[in-house]
PDB file of C-alpha atoms in Angstrom:
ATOM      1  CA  UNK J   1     116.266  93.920 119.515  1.00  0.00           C
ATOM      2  CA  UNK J   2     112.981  94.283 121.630  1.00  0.00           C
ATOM      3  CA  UNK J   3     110.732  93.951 119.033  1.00  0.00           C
ATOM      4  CA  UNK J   4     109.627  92.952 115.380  1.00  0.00           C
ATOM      5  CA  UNK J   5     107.319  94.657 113.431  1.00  0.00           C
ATOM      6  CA  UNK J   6     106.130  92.512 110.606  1.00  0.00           C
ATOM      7  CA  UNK J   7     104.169  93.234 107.548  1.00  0.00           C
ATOM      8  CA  UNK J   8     100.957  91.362 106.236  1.00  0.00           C
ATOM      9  CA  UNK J   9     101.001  90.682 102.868  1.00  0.00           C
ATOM     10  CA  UNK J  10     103.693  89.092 101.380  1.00  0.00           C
ATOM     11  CA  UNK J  11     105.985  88.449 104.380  1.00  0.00           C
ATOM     12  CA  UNK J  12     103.545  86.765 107.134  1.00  0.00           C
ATOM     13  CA  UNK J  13     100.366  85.806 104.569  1.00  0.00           C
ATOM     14  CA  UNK J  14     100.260  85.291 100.887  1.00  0.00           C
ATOM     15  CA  UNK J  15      97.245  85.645  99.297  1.00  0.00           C
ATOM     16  CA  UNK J  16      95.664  83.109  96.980  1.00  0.00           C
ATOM     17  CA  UNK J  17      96.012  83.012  93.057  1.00  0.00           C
ATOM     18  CA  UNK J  18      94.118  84.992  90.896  1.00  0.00           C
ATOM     19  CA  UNK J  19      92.388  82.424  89.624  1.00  0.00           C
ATOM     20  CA  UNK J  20      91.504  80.709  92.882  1.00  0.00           C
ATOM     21  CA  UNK J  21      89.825  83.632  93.762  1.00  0.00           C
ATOM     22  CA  UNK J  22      87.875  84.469  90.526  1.00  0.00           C
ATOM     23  CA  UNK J  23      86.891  80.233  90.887  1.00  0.00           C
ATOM     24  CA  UNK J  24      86.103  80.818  94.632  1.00  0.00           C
ATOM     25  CA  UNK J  25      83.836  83.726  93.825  1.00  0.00           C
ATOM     26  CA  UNK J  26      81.866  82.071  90.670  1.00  0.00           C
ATOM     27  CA  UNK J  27      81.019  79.003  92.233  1.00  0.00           C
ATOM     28  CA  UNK J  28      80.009  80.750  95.217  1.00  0.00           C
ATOM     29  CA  UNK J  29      77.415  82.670  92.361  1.00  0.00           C
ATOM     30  CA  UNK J  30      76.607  79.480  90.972  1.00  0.00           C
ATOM     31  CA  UNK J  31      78.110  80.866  88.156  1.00  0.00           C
ATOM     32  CA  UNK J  32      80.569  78.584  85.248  1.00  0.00           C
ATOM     33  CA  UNK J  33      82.596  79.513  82.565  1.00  0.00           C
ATOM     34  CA  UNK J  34      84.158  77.467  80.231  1.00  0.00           C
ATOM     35  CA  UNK J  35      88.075  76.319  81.529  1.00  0.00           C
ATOM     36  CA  UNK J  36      89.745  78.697  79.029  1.00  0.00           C
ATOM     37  CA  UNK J  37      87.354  81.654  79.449  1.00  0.00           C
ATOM     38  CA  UNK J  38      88.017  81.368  83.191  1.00  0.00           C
ATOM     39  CA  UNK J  39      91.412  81.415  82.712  1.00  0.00           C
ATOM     40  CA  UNK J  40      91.605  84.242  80.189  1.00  0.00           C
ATOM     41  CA  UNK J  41      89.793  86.435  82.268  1.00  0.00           C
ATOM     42  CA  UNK J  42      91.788  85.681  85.483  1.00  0.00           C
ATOM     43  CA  UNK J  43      95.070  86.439  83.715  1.00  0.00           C
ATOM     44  CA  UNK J  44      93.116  89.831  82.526  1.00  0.00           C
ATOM     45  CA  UNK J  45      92.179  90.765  86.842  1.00  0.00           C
ATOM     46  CA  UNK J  46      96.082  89.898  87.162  1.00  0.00           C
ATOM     47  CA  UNK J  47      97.251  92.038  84.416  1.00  0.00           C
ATOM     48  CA  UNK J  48      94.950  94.492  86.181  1.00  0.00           C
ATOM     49  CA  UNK J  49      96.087  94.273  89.301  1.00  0.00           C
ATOM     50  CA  UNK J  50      92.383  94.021  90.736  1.00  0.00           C
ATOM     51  CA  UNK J  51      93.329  91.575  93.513  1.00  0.00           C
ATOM     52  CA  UNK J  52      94.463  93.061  97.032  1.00  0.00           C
ATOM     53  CA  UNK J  53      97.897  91.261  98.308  1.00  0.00           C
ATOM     54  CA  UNK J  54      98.272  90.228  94.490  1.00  0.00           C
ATOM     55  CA  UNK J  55     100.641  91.642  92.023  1.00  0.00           C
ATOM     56  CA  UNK J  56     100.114  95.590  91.262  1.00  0.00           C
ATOM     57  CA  UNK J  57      98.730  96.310  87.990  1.00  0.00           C
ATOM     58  CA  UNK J  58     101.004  96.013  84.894  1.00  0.00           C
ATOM     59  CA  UNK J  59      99.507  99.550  83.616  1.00  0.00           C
ATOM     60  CA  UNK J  60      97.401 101.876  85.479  1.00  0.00           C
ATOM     61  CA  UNK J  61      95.147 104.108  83.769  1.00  0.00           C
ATOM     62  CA  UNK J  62      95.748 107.573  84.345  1.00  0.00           C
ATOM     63  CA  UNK J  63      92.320 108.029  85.980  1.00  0.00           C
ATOM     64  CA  UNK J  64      92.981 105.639  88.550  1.00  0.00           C
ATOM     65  CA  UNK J  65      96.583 106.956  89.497  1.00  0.00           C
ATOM     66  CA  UNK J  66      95.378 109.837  92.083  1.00  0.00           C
ATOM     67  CA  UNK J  67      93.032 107.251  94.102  1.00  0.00           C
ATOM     68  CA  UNK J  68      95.601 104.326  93.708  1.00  0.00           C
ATOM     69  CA  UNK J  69      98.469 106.224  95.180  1.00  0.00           C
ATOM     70  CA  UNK J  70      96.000 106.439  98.545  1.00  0.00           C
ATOM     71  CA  UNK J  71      94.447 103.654  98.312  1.00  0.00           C
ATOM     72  CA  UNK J  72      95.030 102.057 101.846  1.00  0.00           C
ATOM     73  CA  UNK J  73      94.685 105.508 103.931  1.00  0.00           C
ATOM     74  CA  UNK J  74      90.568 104.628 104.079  1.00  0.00           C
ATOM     75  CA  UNK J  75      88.590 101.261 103.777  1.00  0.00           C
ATOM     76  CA  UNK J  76      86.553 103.265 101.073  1.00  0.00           C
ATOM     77  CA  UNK J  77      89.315 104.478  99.019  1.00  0.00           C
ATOM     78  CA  UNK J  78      90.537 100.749  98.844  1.00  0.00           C
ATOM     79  CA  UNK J  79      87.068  99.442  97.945  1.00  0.00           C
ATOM     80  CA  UNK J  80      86.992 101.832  95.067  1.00  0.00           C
ATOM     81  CA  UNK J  81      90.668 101.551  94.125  1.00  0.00           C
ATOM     82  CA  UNK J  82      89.990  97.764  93.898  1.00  0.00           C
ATOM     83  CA  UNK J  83      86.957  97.323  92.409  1.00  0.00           C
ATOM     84  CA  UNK J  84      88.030 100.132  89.716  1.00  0.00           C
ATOM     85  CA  UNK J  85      90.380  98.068  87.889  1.00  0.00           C
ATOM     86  CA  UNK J  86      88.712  95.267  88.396  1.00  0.00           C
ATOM     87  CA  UNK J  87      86.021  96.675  86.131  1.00  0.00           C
ATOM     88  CA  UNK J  88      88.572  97.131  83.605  1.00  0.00           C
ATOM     89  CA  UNK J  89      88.237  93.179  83.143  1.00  0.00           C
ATOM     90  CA  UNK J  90      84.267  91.878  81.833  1.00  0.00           C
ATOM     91  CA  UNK J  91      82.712  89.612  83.981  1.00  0.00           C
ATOM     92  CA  UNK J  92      79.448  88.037  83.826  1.00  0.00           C
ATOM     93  CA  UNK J  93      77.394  89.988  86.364  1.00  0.00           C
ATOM     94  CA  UNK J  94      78.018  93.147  88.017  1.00  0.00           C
ATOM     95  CA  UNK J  95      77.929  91.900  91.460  1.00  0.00           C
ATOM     96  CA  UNK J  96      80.590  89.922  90.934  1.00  0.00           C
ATOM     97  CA  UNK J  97      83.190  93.419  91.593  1.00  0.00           C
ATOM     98  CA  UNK J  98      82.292  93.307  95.116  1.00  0.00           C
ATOM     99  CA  UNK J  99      82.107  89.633  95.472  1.00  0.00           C
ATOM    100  CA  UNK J 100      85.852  89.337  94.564  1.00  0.00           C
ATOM    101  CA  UNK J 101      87.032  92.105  96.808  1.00  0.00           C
ATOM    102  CA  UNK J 102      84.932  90.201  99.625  1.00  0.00           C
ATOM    103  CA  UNK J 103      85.816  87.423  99.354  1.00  0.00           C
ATOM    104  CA  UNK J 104      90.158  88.755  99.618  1.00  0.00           C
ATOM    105  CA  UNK J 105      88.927  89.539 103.456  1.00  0.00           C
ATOM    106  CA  UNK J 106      88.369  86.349 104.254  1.00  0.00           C
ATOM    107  CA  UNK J 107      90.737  83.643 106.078  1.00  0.00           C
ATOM    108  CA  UNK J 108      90.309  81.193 103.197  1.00  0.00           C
ATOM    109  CA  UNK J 109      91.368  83.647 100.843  1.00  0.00           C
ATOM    110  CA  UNK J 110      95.257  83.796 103.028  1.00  0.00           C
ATOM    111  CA  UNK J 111      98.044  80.760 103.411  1.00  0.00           C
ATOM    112  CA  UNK J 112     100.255  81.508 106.512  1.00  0.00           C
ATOM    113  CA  UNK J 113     104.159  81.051 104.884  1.00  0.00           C
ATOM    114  CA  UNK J 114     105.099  77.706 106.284  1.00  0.00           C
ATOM    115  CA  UNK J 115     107.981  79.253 108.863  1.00  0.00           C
ATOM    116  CA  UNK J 116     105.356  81.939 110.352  1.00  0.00           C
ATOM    117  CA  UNK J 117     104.253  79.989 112.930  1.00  0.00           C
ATOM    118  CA  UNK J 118     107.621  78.807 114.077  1.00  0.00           C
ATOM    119  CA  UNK J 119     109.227  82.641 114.022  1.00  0.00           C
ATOM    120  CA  UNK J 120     106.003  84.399 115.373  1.00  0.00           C
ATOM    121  CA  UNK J 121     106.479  81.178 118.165  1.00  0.00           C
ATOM    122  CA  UNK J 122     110.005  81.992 119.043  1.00  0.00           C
ATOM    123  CA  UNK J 123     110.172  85.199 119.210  1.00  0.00           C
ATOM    124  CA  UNK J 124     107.336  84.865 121.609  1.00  0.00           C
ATOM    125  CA  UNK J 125     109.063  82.486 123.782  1.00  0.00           C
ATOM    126  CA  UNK J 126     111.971  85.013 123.543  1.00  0.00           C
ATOM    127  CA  UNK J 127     109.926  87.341 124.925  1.00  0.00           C
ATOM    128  CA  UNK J 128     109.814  89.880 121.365  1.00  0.00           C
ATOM    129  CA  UNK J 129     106.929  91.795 121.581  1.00  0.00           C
ATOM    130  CA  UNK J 130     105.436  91.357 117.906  1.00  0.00           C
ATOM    131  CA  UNK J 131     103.398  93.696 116.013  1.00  0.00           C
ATOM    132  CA  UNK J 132     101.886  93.735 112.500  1.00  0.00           C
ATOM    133  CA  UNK J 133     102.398  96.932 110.036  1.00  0.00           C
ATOM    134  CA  UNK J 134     100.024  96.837 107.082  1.00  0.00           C
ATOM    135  CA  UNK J 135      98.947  99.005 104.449  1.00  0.00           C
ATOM    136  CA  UNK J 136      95.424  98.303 103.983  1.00  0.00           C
ATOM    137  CA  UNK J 137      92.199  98.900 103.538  1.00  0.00           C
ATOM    138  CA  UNK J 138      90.404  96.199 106.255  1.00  0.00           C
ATOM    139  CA  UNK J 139      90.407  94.627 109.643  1.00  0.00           C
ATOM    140  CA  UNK J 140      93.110  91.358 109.191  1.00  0.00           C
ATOM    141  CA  UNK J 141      92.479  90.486 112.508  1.00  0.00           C
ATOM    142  CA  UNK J 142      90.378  87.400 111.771  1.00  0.00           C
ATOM    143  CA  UNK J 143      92.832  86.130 109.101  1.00  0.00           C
ATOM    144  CA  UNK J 144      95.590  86.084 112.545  1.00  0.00           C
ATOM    145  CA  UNK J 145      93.054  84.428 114.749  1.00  0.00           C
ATOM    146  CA  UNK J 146      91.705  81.591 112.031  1.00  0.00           C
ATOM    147  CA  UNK J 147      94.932  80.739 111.004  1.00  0.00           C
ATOM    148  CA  UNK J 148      95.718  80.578 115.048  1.00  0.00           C
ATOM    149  CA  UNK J 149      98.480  83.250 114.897  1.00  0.00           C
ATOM    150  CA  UNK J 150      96.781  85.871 116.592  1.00  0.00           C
ATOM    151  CA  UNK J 151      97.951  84.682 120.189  1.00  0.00           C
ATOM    152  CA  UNK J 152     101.521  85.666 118.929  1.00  0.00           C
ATOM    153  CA  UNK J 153     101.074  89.408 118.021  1.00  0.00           C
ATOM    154  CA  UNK J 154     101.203  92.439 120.387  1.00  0.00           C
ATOM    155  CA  UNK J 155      99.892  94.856 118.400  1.00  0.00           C
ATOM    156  CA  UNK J 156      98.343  95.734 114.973  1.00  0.00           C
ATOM    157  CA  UNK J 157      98.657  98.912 113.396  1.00  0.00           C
ATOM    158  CA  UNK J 158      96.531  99.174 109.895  1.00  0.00           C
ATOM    159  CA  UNK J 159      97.025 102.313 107.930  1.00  0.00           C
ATOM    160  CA  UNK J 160      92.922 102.565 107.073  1.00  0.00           C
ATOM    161  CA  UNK J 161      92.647 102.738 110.821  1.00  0.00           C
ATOM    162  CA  UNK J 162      94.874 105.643 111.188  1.00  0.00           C
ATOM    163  CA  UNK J 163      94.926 106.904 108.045  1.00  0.00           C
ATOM    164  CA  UNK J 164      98.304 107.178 107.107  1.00  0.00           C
ATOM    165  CA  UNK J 165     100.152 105.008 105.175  1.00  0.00           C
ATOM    166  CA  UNK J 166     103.988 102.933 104.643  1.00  0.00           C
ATOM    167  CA  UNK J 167     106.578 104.804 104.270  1.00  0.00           C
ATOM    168  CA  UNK J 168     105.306 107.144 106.537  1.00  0.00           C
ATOM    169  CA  UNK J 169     107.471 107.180 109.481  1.00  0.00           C
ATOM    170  CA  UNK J 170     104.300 108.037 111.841  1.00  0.00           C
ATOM    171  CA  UNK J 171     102.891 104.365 111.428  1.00  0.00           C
ATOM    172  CA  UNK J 172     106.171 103.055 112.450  1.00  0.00           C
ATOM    173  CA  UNK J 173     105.874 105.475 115.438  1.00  0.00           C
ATOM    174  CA  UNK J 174     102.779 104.199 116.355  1.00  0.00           C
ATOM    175  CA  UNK J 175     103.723 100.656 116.203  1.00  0.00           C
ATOM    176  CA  UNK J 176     106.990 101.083 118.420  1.00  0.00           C
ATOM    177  CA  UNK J 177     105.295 103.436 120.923  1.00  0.00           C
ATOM    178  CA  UNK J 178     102.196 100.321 121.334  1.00  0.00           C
ATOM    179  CA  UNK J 179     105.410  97.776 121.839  1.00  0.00           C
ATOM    180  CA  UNK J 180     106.996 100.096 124.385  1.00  0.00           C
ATOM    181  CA  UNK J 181     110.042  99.787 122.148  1.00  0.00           C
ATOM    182  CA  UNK J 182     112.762 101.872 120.947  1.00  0.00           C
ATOM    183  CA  UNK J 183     112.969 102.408 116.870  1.00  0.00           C
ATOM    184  CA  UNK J 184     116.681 101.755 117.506  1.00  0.00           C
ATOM    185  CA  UNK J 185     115.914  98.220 119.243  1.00  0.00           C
ATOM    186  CA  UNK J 186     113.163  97.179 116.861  1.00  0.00           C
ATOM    187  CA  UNK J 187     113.474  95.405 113.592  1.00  0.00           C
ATOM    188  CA  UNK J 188     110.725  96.239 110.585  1.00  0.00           C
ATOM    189  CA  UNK J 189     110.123  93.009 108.293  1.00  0.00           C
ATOM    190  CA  UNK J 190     108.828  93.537 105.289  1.00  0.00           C
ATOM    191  CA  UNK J 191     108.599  92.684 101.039  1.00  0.00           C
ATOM    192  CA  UNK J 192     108.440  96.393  99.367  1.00  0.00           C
ATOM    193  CA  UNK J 193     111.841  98.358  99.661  1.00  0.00           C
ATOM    194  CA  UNK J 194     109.449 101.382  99.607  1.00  0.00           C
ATOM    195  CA  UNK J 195     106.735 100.937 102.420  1.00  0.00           C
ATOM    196  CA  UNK J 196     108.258  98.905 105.222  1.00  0.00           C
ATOM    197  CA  UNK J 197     111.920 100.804 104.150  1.00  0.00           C
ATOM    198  CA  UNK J 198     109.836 103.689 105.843  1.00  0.00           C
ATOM    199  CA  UNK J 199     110.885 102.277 109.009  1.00  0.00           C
ATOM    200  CA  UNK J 200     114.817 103.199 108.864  1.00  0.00           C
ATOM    201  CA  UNK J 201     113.604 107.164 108.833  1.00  0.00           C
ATOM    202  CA  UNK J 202     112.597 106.551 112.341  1.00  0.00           C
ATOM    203  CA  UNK J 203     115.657 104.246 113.566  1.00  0.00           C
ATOM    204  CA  UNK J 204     114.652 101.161 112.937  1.00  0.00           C
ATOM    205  CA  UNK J 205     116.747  98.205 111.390  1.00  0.00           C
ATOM    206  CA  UNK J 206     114.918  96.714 108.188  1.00  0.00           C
ATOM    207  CA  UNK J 207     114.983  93.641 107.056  1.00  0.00           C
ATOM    208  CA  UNK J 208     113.144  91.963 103.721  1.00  0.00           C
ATOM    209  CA  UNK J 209     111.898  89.073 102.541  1.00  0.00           C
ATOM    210  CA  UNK J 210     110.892  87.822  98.995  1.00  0.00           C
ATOM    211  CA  UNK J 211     107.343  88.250  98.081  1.00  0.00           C
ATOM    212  CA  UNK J 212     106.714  84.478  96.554  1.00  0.00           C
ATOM    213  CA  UNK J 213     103.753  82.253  96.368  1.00  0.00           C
ATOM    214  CA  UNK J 214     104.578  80.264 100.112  1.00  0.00           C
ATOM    215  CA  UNK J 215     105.329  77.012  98.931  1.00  0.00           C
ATOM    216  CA  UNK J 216     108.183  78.341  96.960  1.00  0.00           C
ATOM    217  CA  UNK J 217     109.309  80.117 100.093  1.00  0.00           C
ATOM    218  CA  UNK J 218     109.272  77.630 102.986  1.00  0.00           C
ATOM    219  CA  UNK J 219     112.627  79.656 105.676  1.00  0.00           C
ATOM    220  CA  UNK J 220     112.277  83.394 104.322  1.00  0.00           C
ATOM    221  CA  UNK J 221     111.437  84.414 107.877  1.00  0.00           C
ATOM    222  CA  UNK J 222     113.696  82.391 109.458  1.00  0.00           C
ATOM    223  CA  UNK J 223     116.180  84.866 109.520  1.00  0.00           C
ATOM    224  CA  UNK J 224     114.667  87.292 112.089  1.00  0.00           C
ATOM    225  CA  UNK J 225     115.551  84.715 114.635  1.00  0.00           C
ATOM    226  CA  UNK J 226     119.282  85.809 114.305  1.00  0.00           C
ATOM    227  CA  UNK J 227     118.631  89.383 113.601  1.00  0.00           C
ATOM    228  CA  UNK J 228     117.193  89.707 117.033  1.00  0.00           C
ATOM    229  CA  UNK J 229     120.351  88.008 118.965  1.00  0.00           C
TER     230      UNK J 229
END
């Protein structure tokens, strides 16, 4: 193998719990709620599926299904997608739709899995070019550089910046072709079967990991160091 393609969410980051991020966003409002009311209506965002990198929602209303399926092909259309079903859940002031999907952008919001610095370090010093494969809706570039992983990847290539999304082959294409690599020398990493599965179409090898909160997943990656031999 020449290269790694790896995606975001789920296999390199994991994003904070639902309820971290409703807490994150109400104190930043100066904003309380009573313990069990915040906790009832963060279990009501995750039933939802309103946070990005979180678990997809439990039932999607059929109004939402045409945008949802698209979702990550625009950073508007993932924006709306988002802060639709979040508005499925009450909360105590309207702002607070966009101040949850804000705050999911930022660093603080994202825990690199423990063994991401060590793989994204090897394969480096192995001389792997690395690239990143997401479906989504925003820039993760900061997230890389705050969490000081950016000086390990190659290349990024975000669906909302090329519209198209996972499975489609043509994001793997453009990933390999920014690597100089071969599909048939380059390994895809991902969590969804689905999406980063996209990559055997074009040649590629696949590989998955488990998408689990990180500290219940401390070697998933580890792996890719012997895939690559």
């Amino acid at each position: 193998m020449t290269a790694v393609l790896f995606d975001f969410s789920g296999t390199l980051f994991r994003i904070e719990s639902t309820e971290s991020w409703l807490r994150a966003v109400l104190d930043e409002a100066g904003i309380t709620l009573p313990e069990p009311e915040l906790s009832r209506t963060a279990k009501a965002l995750h039933v939802a599926g309103a946070l990005p990198g979180g678990a997809p929602p439990e039932q999607l209303p059929a109004e939402f299904a045409e945008m949802w399926a698209i979702r990550d092909q625009s950073s508007e259309l993932h924006r709306a997608a988002y802060t639709a079903v979040a508005r499925q859940v009450p909360l105590p002031e309207p702002a607070l739709y966009d101040a949850l999907y804000d705050r999911h952008m930022t660093p603080a919001a994202w825990s690199a899995y423990p063994d991401a610095p060590e793989v994204l370090r090897a394969l480096r010093e192995r001389g792997i070019g690395v690239g990143v494969v997401s479906n989504i809706g925003w820039d993760l570039r900061p997230v890389f550089r705050e969490h000081g992983l950016d000086r390990y990847v190659d290349a990024y290539v975000l669906s909302y910046e090329h519209g198209v999304q996972k499975p489609d082959a043509r994001l793997f294409t453009v990933a390999c072709e920014a690597l100089g690599a071969e599909p048939r020398q380059t390994l895809m990493v991902g969590d969804d079967r689905r999406a980063d599965g996209g990559a055997s179409a074009l040649g590629c090898r696949v590989h998955f990991v488990d998408h689990l909160p990180a500290d219940e997943r401390p070697d998933g990656l580890r792996a890719v160091l012997d895939l690559v031999n």
